Short mmCIF file of N, CA and C in Angstrom, two decimals:
data_model
loop_
_atom_site.label_atom_id
_atom_site.label_comp_id
_atom_site.label_asym_id
_atom_site.label_seq_id
_atom_site.Cartn_x
_atom_site.Cartn_y
_atom_site.Cartn_z
N MET A 1271 13.06 -1.25 12.84
CA MET A 1271 12.03 -1.59 11.88
C MET A 1271 11.02 -2.05 13.05
N THR A 1272 10.05 -1.73 12.34
CA THR A 1272 8.45 -1.80 13.15
C THR A 1272 8.57 -3.15 13.24
N GLU A 1273 7.32 -3.72 13.77
CA GLU A 1273 6.87 -5.11 13.61
C GLU A 1273 6.33 -5.59 12.65
N LEU A 1274 5.48 -5.24 11.90
CA LEU A 1274 5.16 -4.74 10.83
C LEU A 1274 5.89 -4.95 9.59
N ALA A 1275 7.07 -4.03 9.64
CA ALA A 1275 7.65 -4.23 8.47
C ALA A 1275 8.65 -5.32 8.53
N THR A 1276 9.05 -5.92 10.08
CA THR A 1276 9.91 -7.18 10.12
C THR A 1276 9.23 -8.40 9.62
N LEU A 1277 8.09 -8.36 9.48
CA LEU A 1277 6.96 -9.23 9.31
C LEU A 1277 6.59 -9.40 7.87
N ASN A 1278 6.82 -8.05 6.82
CA ASN A 1278 6.98 -7.62 5.69
C ASN A 1278 8.05 -8.61 5.20
N SER A 1279 9.37 -8.31 5.37
CA SER A 1279 10.54 -9.05 5.13
C SER A 1279 10.44 -10.14 5.58
N ARG A 1280 9.86 -10.99 6.41
CA ARG A 1280 9.53 -12.31 6.26
C ARG A 1280 8.44 -12.97 5.68
N ASN A 1281 7.47 -12.13 5.11
CA ASN A 1281 6.61 -12.60 4.10
C ASN A 1281 7.45 -12.81 2.62
N GLU A 1282 7.99 -11.80 2.13
CA GLU A 1282 9.16 -11.49 0.78
C GLU A 1282 9.69 -12.64 0.98
N ARG A 1283 10.42 -13.63 1.88
CA ARG A 1283 11.31 -14.62 1.62
C ARG A 1283 10.08 -15.90 1.13
N GLN A 1284 8.92 -15.54 2.31
CA GLN A 1284 8.38 -17.00 1.91
C GLN A 1284 7.95 -17.01 0.63
N SER A 1285 7.07 -15.53 -0.04
CA SER A 1285 6.65 -15.68 -1.32
C SER A 1285 7.32 -16.25 -2.13
N ALA A 1286 8.87 -15.29 -2.32
CA ALA A 1286 9.71 -15.73 -3.16
C ALA A 1286 9.98 -17.42 -3.09
N SER A 1287 10.28 -18.14 -1.77
CA SER A 1287 10.66 -19.34 -1.70
C SER A 1287 9.29 -19.98 -2.27
N HIS A 1288 7.95 -19.81 -2.59
CA HIS A 1288 6.78 -20.43 -2.61
C HIS A 1288 6.25 -20.00 -4.29
N PRO A 1289 6.77 -20.12 -5.06
CA PRO A 1289 6.03 -19.35 -6.27
C PRO A 1289 4.41 -19.87 -6.82
N GLY A 1290 3.65 -19.45 -7.62
CA GLY A 1290 2.39 -19.89 -7.90
C GLY A 1290 1.17 -19.89 -6.60
N GLU A 1291 1.45 -19.59 -5.14
CA GLU A 1291 0.78 -19.57 -4.56
C GLU A 1291 0.05 -18.14 -4.49
N ALA A 1292 -1.22 -18.12 -3.23
CA ALA A 1292 -1.62 -17.19 -3.44
C ALA A 1292 -0.52 -15.57 -3.04
N GLU A 1293 -0.92 -14.61 -3.73
CA GLU A 1293 0.24 -13.63 -3.12
C GLU A 1293 -0.37 -12.91 -2.28
N GLN A 1294 0.71 -12.31 -1.53
CA GLN A 1294 0.43 -11.60 -0.70
C GLN A 1294 0.17 -10.25 -0.33
N TYR A 1295 -0.57 -9.23 -0.05
CA TYR A 1295 -0.97 -7.87 -0.28
C TYR A 1295 -0.99 -7.25 1.30
N LEU A 1296 -0.30 -5.84 1.56
CA LEU A 1296 -0.37 -5.36 2.56
C LEU A 1296 -1.79 -4.23 2.35
N THR A 1297 -2.77 -4.46 3.02
CA THR A 1297 -3.97 -3.46 3.21
C THR A 1297 -3.84 -2.30 3.97
N PHE A 1298 -4.32 -1.34 3.50
CA PHE A 1298 -4.44 0.14 4.47
C PHE A 1298 -5.54 0.70 4.12
N VAL A 1299 -6.09 1.86 4.80
CA VAL A 1299 -6.85 2.83 4.39
C VAL A 1299 -6.32 3.79 4.32
N THR A 1300 -6.48 4.69 2.97
CA THR A 1300 -6.48 6.37 2.88
C THR A 1300 -7.42 6.61 2.13
N GLY A 1301 -8.12 7.78 2.34
CA GLY A 1301 -9.36 8.49 1.87
C GLY A 1301 -10.72 7.84 2.40
N GLY A 1302 -10.32 7.05 3.28
CA GLY A 1302 -11.91 6.25 3.83
C GLY A 1302 -11.88 5.35 2.80
N GLU A 1303 -11.19 4.62 2.24
CA GLU A 1303 -11.41 3.11 1.56
C GLU A 1303 -10.07 2.44 1.89
N THR A 1304 -10.72 1.09 1.58
CA THR A 1304 -9.21 0.13 2.01
C THR A 1304 -8.40 -0.26 0.64
N PHE A 1305 -7.74 -0.09 0.19
CA PHE A 1305 -6.67 -0.77 -0.91
C PHE A 1305 -5.44 -1.66 -0.30
N ALA A 1306 -4.81 -2.34 -1.23
CA ALA A 1306 -4.02 -2.86 -0.96
C ALA A 1306 -2.83 -2.80 -1.94
N ILE A 1307 -1.89 -2.96 -1.55
CA ILE A 1307 -0.32 -3.43 -2.74
C ILE A 1307 0.30 -4.48 -2.28
N ALA A 1308 0.94 -5.19 -3.30
CA ALA A 1308 1.59 -6.74 -3.07
C ALA A 1308 2.73 -6.19 -2.48
N ILE A 1309 2.61 -7.51 -1.41
CA ILE A 1309 3.74 -7.22 -0.57
C ILE A 1309 5.44 -6.87 -1.02
N LEU A 1310 5.48 -7.63 -1.86
CA LEU A 1310 6.71 -7.56 -2.93
C LEU A 1310 7.08 -6.06 -2.79
N ASP A 1311 6.43 -5.11 -3.18
CA ASP A 1311 6.49 -3.70 -3.11
C ASP A 1311 7.02 -2.83 -2.18
N VAL A 1312 6.72 -3.32 -0.73
CA VAL A 1312 6.98 -2.77 0.10
C VAL A 1312 8.51 -2.90 0.84
N LYS A 1313 8.55 -2.01 1.07
CA LYS A 1313 10.03 -1.82 1.40
C LYS A 1313 10.53 -1.91 2.98
N GLU A 1314 9.49 -0.75 3.44
CA GLU A 1314 9.60 -0.78 5.09
C GLU A 1314 7.80 0.21 5.31
N ILE A 1315 7.72 -0.28 6.62
CA ILE A 1315 6.60 1.00 6.60
C ILE A 1315 6.95 1.73 8.17
N ILE A 1316 6.93 2.99 8.44
CA ILE A 1316 7.59 3.92 9.50
C ILE A 1316 6.01 4.81 10.06
N GLU A 1317 6.70 5.00 11.29
CA GLU A 1317 5.54 6.29 11.62
C GLU A 1317 6.00 7.73 10.83
N ILE A 1318 4.81 8.37 11.28
CA ILE A 1318 4.91 10.08 10.68
C ILE A 1318 6.34 10.63 11.12
N GLU A 1319 6.84 10.95 10.14
CA GLU A 1319 8.12 11.71 10.83
C GLU A 1319 7.93 13.50 10.46
N GLN A 1320 8.28 14.15 11.10
CA GLN A 1320 8.68 15.62 10.49
C GLN A 1320 9.07 15.93 9.14
N MET A 1321 8.10 16.41 8.16
CA MET A 1321 8.19 16.28 6.87
C MET A 1321 8.24 17.93 6.21
N THR A 1322 9.26 18.10 5.45
CA THR A 1322 9.40 19.43 4.99
C THR A 1322 8.74 19.66 3.83
N ARG A 1323 8.14 20.44 3.90
CA ARG A 1323 7.38 20.62 2.04
C ARG A 1323 8.32 21.67 1.24
N VAL A 1324 8.32 21.07 -0.02
CA VAL A 1324 9.07 21.71 -0.72
C VAL A 1324 8.44 22.59 -1.59
N PRO A 1325 8.99 23.89 -1.90
CA PRO A 1325 7.92 24.87 -3.02
C PRO A 1325 7.64 24.38 -4.25
N MET A 1326 6.92 24.51 -4.89
CA MET A 1326 6.59 24.21 -6.20
C MET A 1326 6.76 23.20 -6.79
N THR A 1327 6.05 22.36 -6.02
CA THR A 1327 5.91 20.56 -6.47
C THR A 1327 4.41 20.43 -6.27
N PRO A 1328 3.91 19.45 -6.95
CA PRO A 1328 2.44 19.04 -7.39
C PRO A 1328 1.80 18.72 -5.78
N ASN A 1329 0.63 18.94 -5.79
CA ASN A 1329 -0.05 18.76 -4.63
C ASN A 1329 -0.18 17.78 -3.72
N PHE A 1330 0.26 16.84 -4.19
CA PHE A 1330 -0.22 15.40 -3.84
C PHE A 1330 1.31 15.06 -3.15
N ILE A 1331 2.89 15.77 -3.32
CA ILE A 1331 3.92 15.60 -3.00
C ILE A 1331 3.76 16.59 -1.48
N ARG A 1332 3.71 15.28 -0.65
CA ARG A 1332 3.67 15.94 0.73
C ARG A 1332 4.69 16.42 1.59
N GLY A 1333 5.52 16.16 0.83
CA GLY A 1333 7.05 16.94 1.44
C GLY A 1333 8.21 15.54 1.44
N VAL A 1334 9.16 15.90 2.62
CA VAL A 1334 10.43 14.92 2.45
C VAL A 1334 10.43 14.89 3.57
N ILE A 1335 11.22 13.85 3.69
CA ILE A 1335 11.81 13.40 5.30
C ILE A 1335 13.42 12.74 5.23
N ASN A 1336 13.81 12.92 6.30
CA ASN A 1336 15.30 12.68 6.58
C ASN A 1336 15.09 11.49 7.20
N LEU A 1337 15.28 10.02 5.94
CA LEU A 1337 15.47 8.72 6.74
C LEU A 1337 16.65 8.12 6.88
N ARG A 1338 17.31 8.31 7.90
CA ARG A 1338 18.61 7.58 8.32
C ARG A 1338 20.09 8.22 7.25
N GLY A 1339 19.59 9.58 6.86
CA GLY A 1339 20.55 10.48 6.53
C GLY A 1339 20.41 10.33 4.54
N ASN A 1340 19.10 9.95 4.57
CA ASN A 1340 18.74 9.77 3.00
C ASN A 1340 17.58 10.71 2.73
N VAL A 1341 17.22 11.42 1.79
CA VAL A 1341 15.98 12.37 1.67
C VAL A 1341 14.90 11.19 0.74
N VAL A 1342 13.88 11.06 1.43
CA VAL A 1342 12.52 10.54 0.69
C VAL A 1342 12.07 11.38 0.84
N PRO A 1343 11.25 11.39 -0.64
CA PRO A 1343 10.45 12.18 -1.17
C PRO A 1343 8.95 11.61 -0.52
N VAL A 1344 7.85 12.17 0.07
CA VAL A 1344 6.75 11.52 0.52
C VAL A 1344 5.55 11.70 -0.05
N ILE A 1345 4.65 11.06 -0.48
CA ILE A 1345 3.45 11.20 -1.49
C ILE A 1345 1.83 11.26 -0.62
N ASP A 1346 0.83 12.12 -0.53
CA ASP A 1346 -0.09 11.60 0.03
C ASP A 1346 -0.98 10.81 -1.10
N LEU A 1347 -1.31 9.77 -0.72
CA LEU A 1347 -1.80 8.53 -1.57
C LEU A 1347 -3.16 9.31 -1.50
N SER A 1348 -3.86 9.63 -0.62
CA SER A 1348 -5.02 10.09 -0.91
C SER A 1348 -5.50 10.77 -1.78
N SER A 1349 -4.56 12.15 -1.98
CA SER A 1349 -4.43 13.43 -2.95
C SER A 1349 -4.34 12.68 -4.13
N ARG A 1350 -3.36 12.20 -4.53
CA ARG A 1350 -2.94 11.16 -5.68
C ARG A 1350 -3.95 10.40 -6.10
N LEU A 1351 -4.62 9.61 -5.31
CA LEU A 1351 -5.95 9.10 -6.21
C LEU A 1351 -7.33 10.06 -6.55
N GLY A 1352 -6.90 11.64 -6.08
CA GLY A 1352 -7.99 12.41 -6.55
C GLY A 1352 -9.04 12.40 -4.98
N ARG A 1353 -8.36 12.10 -4.22
CA ARG A 1353 -9.52 12.27 -3.00
C ARG A 1353 -8.60 13.24 -2.12
N GLN A 1354 -9.11 13.36 -0.69
CA GLN A 1354 -8.94 14.97 -0.09
C GLN A 1354 -7.53 14.62 0.21
N VAL A 1355 -6.90 15.87 0.85
CA VAL A 1355 -5.83 15.78 1.49
C VAL A 1355 -5.66 15.04 2.77
N SER A 1356 -5.01 14.09 3.04
CA SER A 1356 -4.97 13.51 4.14
C SER A 1356 -4.77 14.14 5.39
N GLU A 1357 -5.33 13.67 6.55
CA GLU A 1357 -5.37 14.75 7.93
C GLU A 1357 -4.33 13.55 8.71
N ILE A 1358 -3.28 14.11 9.24
CA ILE A 1358 -2.38 13.40 10.01
C ILE A 1358 -2.54 12.87 11.24
N THR A 1359 -2.89 11.79 11.85
CA THR A 1359 -3.52 11.15 12.91
C THR A 1359 -2.50 10.16 13.25
N LYS A 1360 -3.09 9.63 14.83
CA LYS A 1360 -2.19 8.96 14.95
C LYS A 1360 -1.95 7.35 14.57
N LYS A 1361 -2.73 7.07 13.52
CA LYS A 1361 -2.83 6.14 12.82
C LYS A 1361 -1.93 6.13 11.65
N SER A 1362 -1.54 7.53 11.44
CA SER A 1362 -1.24 7.60 10.10
C SER A 1362 0.22 7.01 9.83
N CYS A 1363 0.53 6.62 8.55
CA CYS A 1363 2.12 6.35 8.53
C CYS A 1363 2.58 6.13 7.22
N ILE A 1364 3.83 6.03 6.92
CA ILE A 1364 3.94 5.62 5.90
C ILE A 1364 4.73 4.36 5.45
N VAL A 1365 4.16 4.14 4.10
CA VAL A 1365 4.50 2.83 3.58
C VAL A 1365 5.77 3.37 2.86
N LEU A 1366 6.81 2.68 2.67
CA LEU A 1366 8.08 3.23 2.05
C LEU A 1366 8.03 1.98 0.99
N VAL A 1367 8.27 2.40 0.12
CA VAL A 1367 8.09 1.62 -1.70
C VAL A 1367 9.23 2.15 -2.74
N GLU A 1368 9.84 1.07 -3.49
CA GLU A 1368 11.04 1.53 -4.49
C GLU A 1368 10.62 1.66 -5.70
N MET A 1369 10.91 2.84 -6.39
CA MET A 1369 10.57 3.11 -7.98
C MET A 1369 11.85 2.71 -8.41
N SER A 1370 11.78 2.33 -9.78
CA SER A 1370 13.02 2.33 -10.98
C SER A 1370 12.88 3.84 -11.79
N HIS A 1371 13.67 4.16 -11.82
CA HIS A 1371 13.36 5.55 -12.79
C HIS A 1371 14.84 5.83 -13.98
N GLU A 1372 14.96 5.82 -15.06
CA GLU A 1372 16.44 5.65 -15.93
C GLU A 1372 17.45 5.02 -15.05
N ALA A 1373 17.15 3.39 -14.76
CA ALA A 1373 18.19 2.61 -14.25
C ALA A 1373 18.33 3.47 -13.11
N GLU A 1374 17.69 4.00 -12.16
CA GLU A 1374 18.27 4.50 -10.69
C GLU A 1374 17.00 4.04 -9.80
N THR A 1375 17.08 3.55 -8.68
CA THR A 1375 16.00 3.14 -7.82
C THR A 1375 15.85 4.28 -6.62
N GLN A 1376 14.62 4.68 -6.44
CA GLN A 1376 14.31 5.99 -5.35
C GLN A 1376 13.37 5.26 -4.58
N THR A 1377 13.53 5.62 -2.95
CA THR A 1377 12.89 4.92 -2.49
C THR A 1377 11.71 6.28 -2.15
N ILE A 1378 10.33 5.96 -2.15
CA ILE A 1378 9.51 6.97 -1.92
C ILE A 1378 8.27 6.31 -0.99
N GLY A 1379 7.82 7.57 0.10
CA GLY A 1379 7.09 7.20 1.02
C GLY A 1379 5.29 7.73 0.33
N MET A 1380 4.49 6.92 0.69
CA MET A 1380 3.46 6.82 0.69
C MET A 1380 2.91 7.11 1.71
N MET A 1381 2.20 8.32 2.17
CA MET A 1381 1.44 8.77 3.37
C MET A 1381 -0.15 8.07 2.95
N VAL A 1382 -0.57 7.21 4.35
CA VAL A 1382 -1.74 6.54 4.15
C VAL A 1382 -2.50 6.73 5.80
N ASP A 1383 -3.75 6.53 5.50
CA ASP A 1383 -4.87 6.86 7.17
C ASP A 1383 -4.05 5.42 8.19
N GLU A 1384 -3.80 4.16 7.62
CA GLU A 1384 -4.20 3.27 8.72
C GLU A 1384 -3.58 2.14 7.84
N VAL A 1385 -2.52 1.35 8.60
CA VAL A 1385 -2.04 0.31 8.06
C VAL A 1385 -2.97 -0.89 8.75
N ASN A 1386 -3.56 -1.79 8.12
CA ASN A 1386 -4.43 -2.88 8.44
C ASN A 1386 -3.78 -4.34 8.66
N GLU A 1387 -3.65 -5.03 7.44
CA GLU A 1387 -2.97 -6.60 7.90
C GLU A 1387 -2.20 -6.56 6.26
N ILE A 1388 -2.02 -8.03 6.41
CA ILE A 1388 -1.21 -8.49 5.49
C ILE A 1388 -2.15 -9.95 4.82
N LEU A 1389 -2.89 -9.47 3.63
CA LEU A 1389 -4.04 -10.56 3.32
C LEU A 1389 -3.50 -11.47 2.12
N GLU A 1390 -3.53 -12.84 1.98
CA GLU A 1390 -3.30 -13.04 0.82
C GLU A 1390 -4.37 -13.58 -0.06
N ILE A 1391 -4.06 -13.11 -1.42
CA ILE A 1391 -5.46 -13.16 -2.14
C ILE A 1391 -5.25 -14.12 -3.64
N ASP A 1392 -5.46 -15.34 -3.85
CA ASP A 1392 -5.35 -16.25 -4.50
C ASP A 1392 -5.90 -15.35 -6.53
N GLU A 1393 -4.98 -15.47 -7.03
CA GLU A 1393 -5.10 -14.97 -8.34
C GLU A 1393 -6.38 -15.43 -8.76
N SER A 1394 -7.17 -16.56 -8.59
CA SER A 1394 -8.29 -17.13 -8.82
C SER A 1394 -9.44 -16.31 -8.52
N HIS A 1395 -9.05 -15.10 -7.39
CA HIS A 1395 -9.87 -14.63 -6.62
C HIS A 1395 -9.81 -12.90 -7.02
N THR A 1396 -9.18 -12.69 -8.20
CA THR A 1396 -8.86 -11.05 -8.37
C THR A 1396 -9.69 -11.17 -9.89
N GLN A 1397 -9.55 -10.07 -10.28
CA GLN A 1397 -10.72 -9.47 -11.54
C GLN A 1397 -9.94 -8.27 -11.84
N PRO A 1398 -9.98 -8.33 -13.45
CA PRO A 1398 -9.57 -6.64 -13.97
C PRO A 1398 -10.19 -5.98 -13.60
N PRO A 1399 -9.70 -4.34 -13.70
CA PRO A 1399 -10.55 -3.52 -13.09
C PRO A 1399 -11.56 -3.20 -13.93
N PRO A 1400 -12.90 -2.85 -13.25
CA PRO A 1400 -13.79 -2.51 -13.86
C PRO A 1400 -13.71 -1.17 -14.98
N ASN A 1401 -14.66 -0.94 -16.18
CA ASN A 1401 -14.56 0.25 -16.63
C ASN A 1401 -15.57 1.27 -16.30
N PHE A 1402 -16.13 1.05 -15.08
CA PHE A 1402 -16.94 2.04 -14.53
C PHE A 1402 -16.97 1.81 -13.01
N GLY A 1403 -18.09 2.89 -12.18
CA GLY A 1403 -17.74 2.39 -10.73
C GLY A 1403 -16.92 2.93 -9.99
N THR A 1404 -15.69 3.19 -10.45
CA THR A 1404 -15.05 3.67 -9.64
C THR A 1404 -14.21 5.03 -9.94
N ASP A 1405 -13.60 5.84 -9.11
CA ASP A 1405 -13.41 7.42 -9.30
C ASP A 1405 -12.10 7.59 -9.61
N ILE A 1406 -11.25 5.84 -9.64
CA ILE A 1406 -9.68 6.28 -9.36
C ILE A 1406 -9.66 5.91 -10.93
N ARG A 1407 -8.47 6.31 -11.41
CA ARG A 1407 -7.92 6.19 -13.04
C ARG A 1407 -7.72 4.76 -12.59
N THR A 1408 -8.08 4.09 -14.20
CA THR A 1408 -8.09 2.29 -14.32
C THR A 1408 -6.51 1.88 -14.30
N GLU A 1409 -5.49 3.41 -14.73
CA GLU A 1409 -4.36 2.81 -14.88
C GLU A 1409 -3.66 2.27 -13.19
N PHE A 1410 -4.55 2.94 -12.50
CA PHE A 1410 -3.92 2.75 -10.97
C PHE A 1410 -3.94 1.45 -10.54
N ILE A 1411 -5.22 1.04 -11.14
CA ILE A 1411 -5.62 -0.28 -10.35
C ILE A 1411 -5.07 -1.53 -10.91
N ARG A 1412 -4.31 -2.01 -10.14
CA ARG A 1412 -4.02 -3.49 -11.06
C ARG A 1412 -5.19 -4.53 -11.00
N ALA A 1413 -5.75 -4.62 -9.83
CA ALA A 1413 -6.88 -5.85 -10.04
C ALA A 1413 -7.75 -5.30 -8.83
N MET A 1414 -9.26 -6.27 -8.94
CA MET A 1414 -10.07 -6.20 -7.88
C MET A 1414 -9.78 -7.54 -7.22
N GLY A 1415 -9.37 -7.46 -5.96
CA GLY A 1415 -9.23 -8.59 -4.92
C GLY A 1415 -10.39 -8.90 -4.32
N ARG A 1416 -11.15 -10.35 -4.43
CA ARG A 1416 -11.88 -10.42 -3.71
C ARG A 1416 -11.96 -11.18 -2.07
N VAL A 1417 -12.46 -10.73 -1.22
CA VAL A 1417 -11.64 -11.06 -0.06
C VAL A 1417 -13.84 -11.29 0.56
N GLY A 1418 -13.73 -12.27 1.28
CA GLY A 1418 -14.88 -12.76 1.32
C GLY A 1418 -15.77 -12.47 0.69
N GLU A 1419 -17.01 -11.41 0.83
CA GLU A 1419 -17.91 -10.81 0.06
C GLU A 1419 -17.39 -9.78 -0.69
N GLU A 1420 -16.48 -9.08 -0.34
CA GLU A 1420 -16.04 -7.74 -0.36
C GLU A 1420 -15.04 -7.64 -1.56
N PHE A 1421 -14.65 -6.18 -2.28
CA PHE A 1421 -13.48 -6.56 -2.93
C PHE A 1421 -12.76 -5.36 -2.70
N ILE A 1422 -11.41 -5.48 -2.73
CA ILE A 1422 -10.52 -4.75 -2.37
C ILE A 1422 -9.72 -4.01 -3.92
N ILE A 1423 -9.60 -3.27 -3.61
CA ILE A 1423 -8.80 -2.15 -4.98
C ILE A 1423 -7.48 -2.34 -5.01
N LEU A 1424 -6.89 -3.67 -5.61
CA LEU A 1424 -5.19 -3.73 -5.35
C LEU A 1424 -4.73 -2.72 -6.43
N LEU A 1425 -3.74 -2.03 -5.90
CA LEU A 1425 -2.96 -0.73 -6.53
C LEU A 1425 -2.03 -0.80 -7.21
N ASN A 1426 -1.91 -0.78 -8.38
CA ASN A 1426 -0.43 -1.12 -9.37
C ASN A 1426 0.34 0.32 -8.76
N VAL A 1427 1.54 -0.11 -8.28
CA VAL A 1427 2.44 1.06 -7.30
C VAL A 1427 3.25 1.41 -8.88
N GLU A 1428 3.86 0.96 -9.80
CA GLU A 1428 4.21 1.56 -10.98
C GLU A 1428 3.48 2.68 -11.75
N HIS A 1429 2.18 2.36 -11.53
CA HIS A 1429 1.42 3.38 -12.62
C HIS A 1429 0.69 4.48 -11.80
N VAL A 1430 0.63 4.29 -10.35
CA VAL A 1430 0.32 5.73 -9.76
C VAL A 1430 1.19 6.40 -9.35
N LEU A 1431 2.26 6.38 -9.97
CA LEU A 1431 3.31 7.48 -10.23
C LEU A 1431 3.34 7.62 -11.71
N SER A 1432 3.64 8.63 -12.34
CA SER A 1432 3.79 8.64 -13.77
C SER A 1432 5.34 8.90 -14.10
N VAL A 1433 5.94 8.60 -15.21
CA VAL A 1433 7.25 9.11 -15.34
C VAL A 1433 7.88 10.48 -14.64
N GLU A 1434 6.97 11.23 -15.31
CA GLU A 1434 7.18 12.38 -15.10
C GLU A 1434 6.99 12.80 -13.37
N ASP A 1435 5.91 12.07 -12.53
CA ASP A 1435 5.85 12.67 -11.03
C ASP A 1435 7.54 11.93 -10.43
N ILE A 1436 7.73 10.88 -11.64
CA ILE A 1436 8.75 9.92 -10.67
C ILE A 1436 10.45 10.69 -10.64
N SER A 1437 10.19 11.56 -12.06
CA SER A 1437 11.42 12.56 -12.42
C SER A 1437 11.55 13.59 -11.28
N GLU A 1438 10.05 14.16 -11.09
CA GLU A 1438 10.10 15.30 -10.14
C GLU A 1438 10.25 14.75 -8.37
N ILE A 1439 10.13 13.39 -8.19
CA ILE A 1439 10.36 13.45 -7.04
C ILE A 1439 11.94 12.77 -7.21
N SER A 1440 12.61 12.41 -8.19
CA SER A 1440 14.01 12.29 -8.04
C SER A 1440 14.84 13.16 -7.28
N ARG A 1441 14.37 14.12 -8.60
CA ARG A 1441 14.85 15.53 -8.28
C ARG A 1441 14.75 15.75 -6.24
N LEU A 1442 13.64 15.49 -5.91
CA LEU A 1442 13.47 16.12 -4.43
C LEU A 1442 14.83 14.78 -3.86
N GLY A 1443 14.95 13.88 -4.40
CA GLY A 1443 15.86 12.93 -3.56
C GLY A 1443 16.90 13.03 -3.34
N SER A 1444 17.93 14.08 -4.64
CA SER A 1444 19.30 14.90 -4.63
C SER A 1444 18.99 16.18 -3.94
N VAL A 1445 18.17 16.37 -2.90
CA VAL A 1445 18.08 17.34 -1.73
C VAL A 1445 19.35 17.10 -0.69
N ASP A 1446 20.55 17.91 -0.27
CA ASP A 1446 21.50 17.64 0.58
C ASP A 1446 20.53 17.37 2.42
N PRO A 1447 20.92 16.35 2.96
CA PRO A 1447 19.91 16.29 4.17
C PRO A 1447 20.54 16.82 5.12
N LYS A 1448 21.51 17.69 5.20
CA LYS A 1448 22.04 18.83 5.92
C LYS A 1448 21.05 19.87 5.72
N LEU A 1449 20.56 20.38 4.45
CA LEU A 1449 19.67 21.69 4.20
C LEU A 1449 18.56 21.31 4.63
N LEU A 1450 17.92 19.87 4.74
CA LEU A 1450 16.90 19.55 4.62
C LEU A 1450 16.50 19.53 6.39
N GLN A 1451 17.53 19.25 6.72
CA GLN A 1451 17.54 19.26 8.19
C GLN A 1451 17.47 20.75 9.16
N LYS A 1452 18.21 21.81 8.35
CA LYS A 1452 18.09 23.19 8.11
C LYS A 1452 16.70 23.84 8.15
N LYS A 1453 16.12 23.20 7.15
CA LYS A 1453 14.47 23.63 6.78
C LYS A 1453 13.80 23.04 7.82
N ALA A 1454 13.89 22.39 7.96
CA ALA A 1454 13.01 21.29 8.78
C ALA A 1454 13.00 22.34 10.44
N GLU A 1455 14.01 22.69 11.18
CA GLU A 1455 14.16 23.71 12.26
C GLU A 1455 13.97 24.72 11.90
N GLU A 1456 14.26 25.49 10.84
CA GLU A 1456 13.40 26.59 10.39
C GLU A 1456 11.87 26.37 10.43
N ASP A 1457 11.30 25.81 9.98
CA ASP A 1457 9.87 25.34 9.93
C ASP A 1457 9.17 25.20 11.22
N PHE A 1458 10.09 24.41 11.98
CA PHE A 1458 9.20 24.19 13.28
C PHE A 1458 9.53 25.10 14.41
N GLU A 1459 10.54 26.17 14.05
CA GLU A 1459 10.53 27.40 14.84
C GLU A 1459 9.52 28.30 14.47
N SER A 1460 9.43 28.61 13.54
CA SER A 1460 8.22 29.46 12.65
C SER A 1460 6.63 28.72 13.33
N GLN A 1461 6.95 27.52 13.14
CA GLN A 1461 5.37 26.94 13.61
C GLN A 1461 5.14 27.45 15.07
N GLN A 1462 6.41 27.64 15.74
CA GLN A 1462 6.25 27.48 17.02
C GLN A 1462 6.14 28.87 17.39
N GLU A 1463 6.48 29.60 16.70
CA GLU A 1463 6.06 31.22 16.74
C GLU A 1463 5.04 31.60 16.38
N ASN A 1464 4.22 30.77 15.30
CA ASN A 1464 2.68 31.27 15.09
C ASN A 1464 2.01 31.27 16.04
N ASP A 1465 1.98 29.68 17.02
CA ASP A 1465 1.16 29.28 17.79
C ASP A 1465 1.43 29.92 19.18
N THR A 1466 2.38 31.02 19.21
CA THR A 1466 2.09 31.50 20.39
C THR A 1466 1.40 32.65 20.07
#
């Protein structure tokens, strides 16, 4: 587990033991803009791994990864928010969150350009999403959080993926990890041949 992921676990315990205080948020950059999600929604943060593209899935689904024997679908958050598809850089990473659908829990990875820091934002420093001035669907926005003189969009993870999206992603999570590994190896070999 990364240092930041360990910090997340510690922050989760602290938040649970002090209700009513400022809520903690993980801030990150995607599509050239800073966003945040509640730290309690974050399961873990990992480096970008070899992703296997799955045919006939929405464009914002980047592929799947094999995480400790489990198949985890990864979405391109920038693309999901209506921006350009993210390019993978050294700072890119995957923020793992857990989503519930039909009494089952599914781990989903959100690919972001860069993770920044954990901030505490008091509820009194938040405002409802604006009805204008943003190119993101308002149901994706939990609130606008004021940090100093700036506002950060606090995303509503539950709404970023619709029920249909979660259903599609849950289907991806049922892929056999051995088949995923084989497909990843074939993709890698094919890429090597194309590069030569």
